[in-house]
Amino acid sequence: MTSESQEYGASRRPVEDEVDVVAEETQKPAKGGKSEKKGSFWKELPVLVVVALVLALIIKTFVVQAFYIPSESMENTLLKNDRVLVNKLVYHTRDIERGDVVVFSGVDSWDGEFQLEEPSNPVAGFFRWVGTAFGIVPGEKDYIKRVIGVGGDHVKCCDTKGRITVNGTPIDEESYLYPGNVPSDRFFDITVPPGRLWVMGDHRSVSLDSRSHTGDPGGGSIPVSQVIGRAFVIVWPFNRMTTLSIPDTFAQPSLQALGGSAPLVAGFTLAVPLVLVRRRWLGKKR
């Protein structure tokens, strides 16, 4: 053996040793990688939960919110314990319409149709707030009713056939009125003030609606500003899932005689004499 071969031979390992070393080095990082990924997931999970809750609250605040139905006042359209989704954007693109089912706040106004026990501690209060925000439990001061009259409408009960009239036009409520109920068991005659709504429950015999607040400011009507949004679909239970559309009776052209068009009608009424006076004045000038 030459000195050169002796030099190289002294520094090289057997082939078998090299294979073992490579295998050991490649196996160890693989084990460590799995545990690192697992640990990383559990570290990131709380962040993901918080982000999901924040996004859900943003959607609930500005776009769509789930609401729990706590009473029988809207039967059989909505049953107790149903959950509905409420569109909070729709009234930024159109006016509230007769026949809409709306959720509104009764804070500092109407008394609740049901009573909830106050939370026993701050933790219970927090979970109550979360449950209300996501439609798991009811909000004591939130109400859901059907809009019968809008600002400017003359709403009256009842005509000779026992029907509610809006601007002198009777509305046919058979499609949504609770079976066996009459449209109203008490008389009322109101012109809805501008910026307010006359609302009633579909289960008239148990609903504490506008009729129960005729002695309040606004004569029982509610401010448009208190409306949270329009209930547009039942999402729970699944076997009752359906959309909440406006009944056909509210599409009668005669209902539009006043109501939301009142300011426009008044504007034209004032504009015509002004135009005639202006023409006459210009004619004299010539």
Tab-separated table of N, CA and C in Angstrom, residues 89-98 100 230 246:
chain	number	residue	atom	x	y	z
A	89	LEU	N	-78.852	45.383	5.650
A	89	LEU	CA	-78.450	46.302	4.584
A	89	LEU	C	-79.607	46.733	3.702
A	90	VAL	N	-80.681	45.930	3.684
A	90	VAL	CA	-81.737	46.126	2.689
A	90	VAL	C	-82.346	47.524	2.751
A	91	TYR	N	-82.498	48.080	3.953
A	91	TYR	CA	-83.154	49.385	4.055
A	91	TYR	C	-82.207	50.550	3.793
A	92	HIS	N	-80.966	50.218	3.426
A	92	HIS	CA	-80.064	51.252	2.905
A	92	HIS	C	-80.239	51.392	1.394
A	93	THR	N	-80.952	50.436	0.791
A	93	THR	CA	-81.156	50.465	-0.662
A	93	THR	C	-82.621	50.669	-1.050
A	94	ARG	N	-83.530	50.423	-0.133
A	94	ARG	CA	-84.957	50.668	-0.400
A	94	ARG	C	-85.666	51.024	0.895
A	95	ASP	N	-86.873	51.593	0.761
A	95	ASP	CA	-87.668	51.939	1.936
A	95	ASP	C	-88.318	50.691	2.529
A	96	ILE	N	-88.705	50.792	3.796
A	96	ILE	CA	-89.485	49.730	4.422
A	96	ILE	C	-90.843	49.675	3.743
A	97	GLU	N	-91.300	48.472	3.434
A	97	GLU	CA	-92.559	48.308	2.711
A	97	GLU	C	-93.622	47.660	3.592
A	98	ARG	N	-94.867	47.954	3.278
A	98	ARG	CA	-95.980	47.280	3.954
A	98	ARG	C	-95.862	45.773	3.705
A	100	ASP	N	-93.605	43.833	5.108
A	100	ASP	CA	-92.297	43.375	5.568
A	100	ASP	C	-92.407	42.862	7.008
A	230	ARG	N	-84.773	43.545	8.126
A	230	ARG	CA	-85.908	42.755	7.617
A	230	ARG	C	-85.609	41.259	7.768
A	246	ILE	N	-93.315	39.147	1.001
A	246	ILE	CA	-94.414	40.093	1.259
A	246	ILE	C	-95.700	39.524	0.661
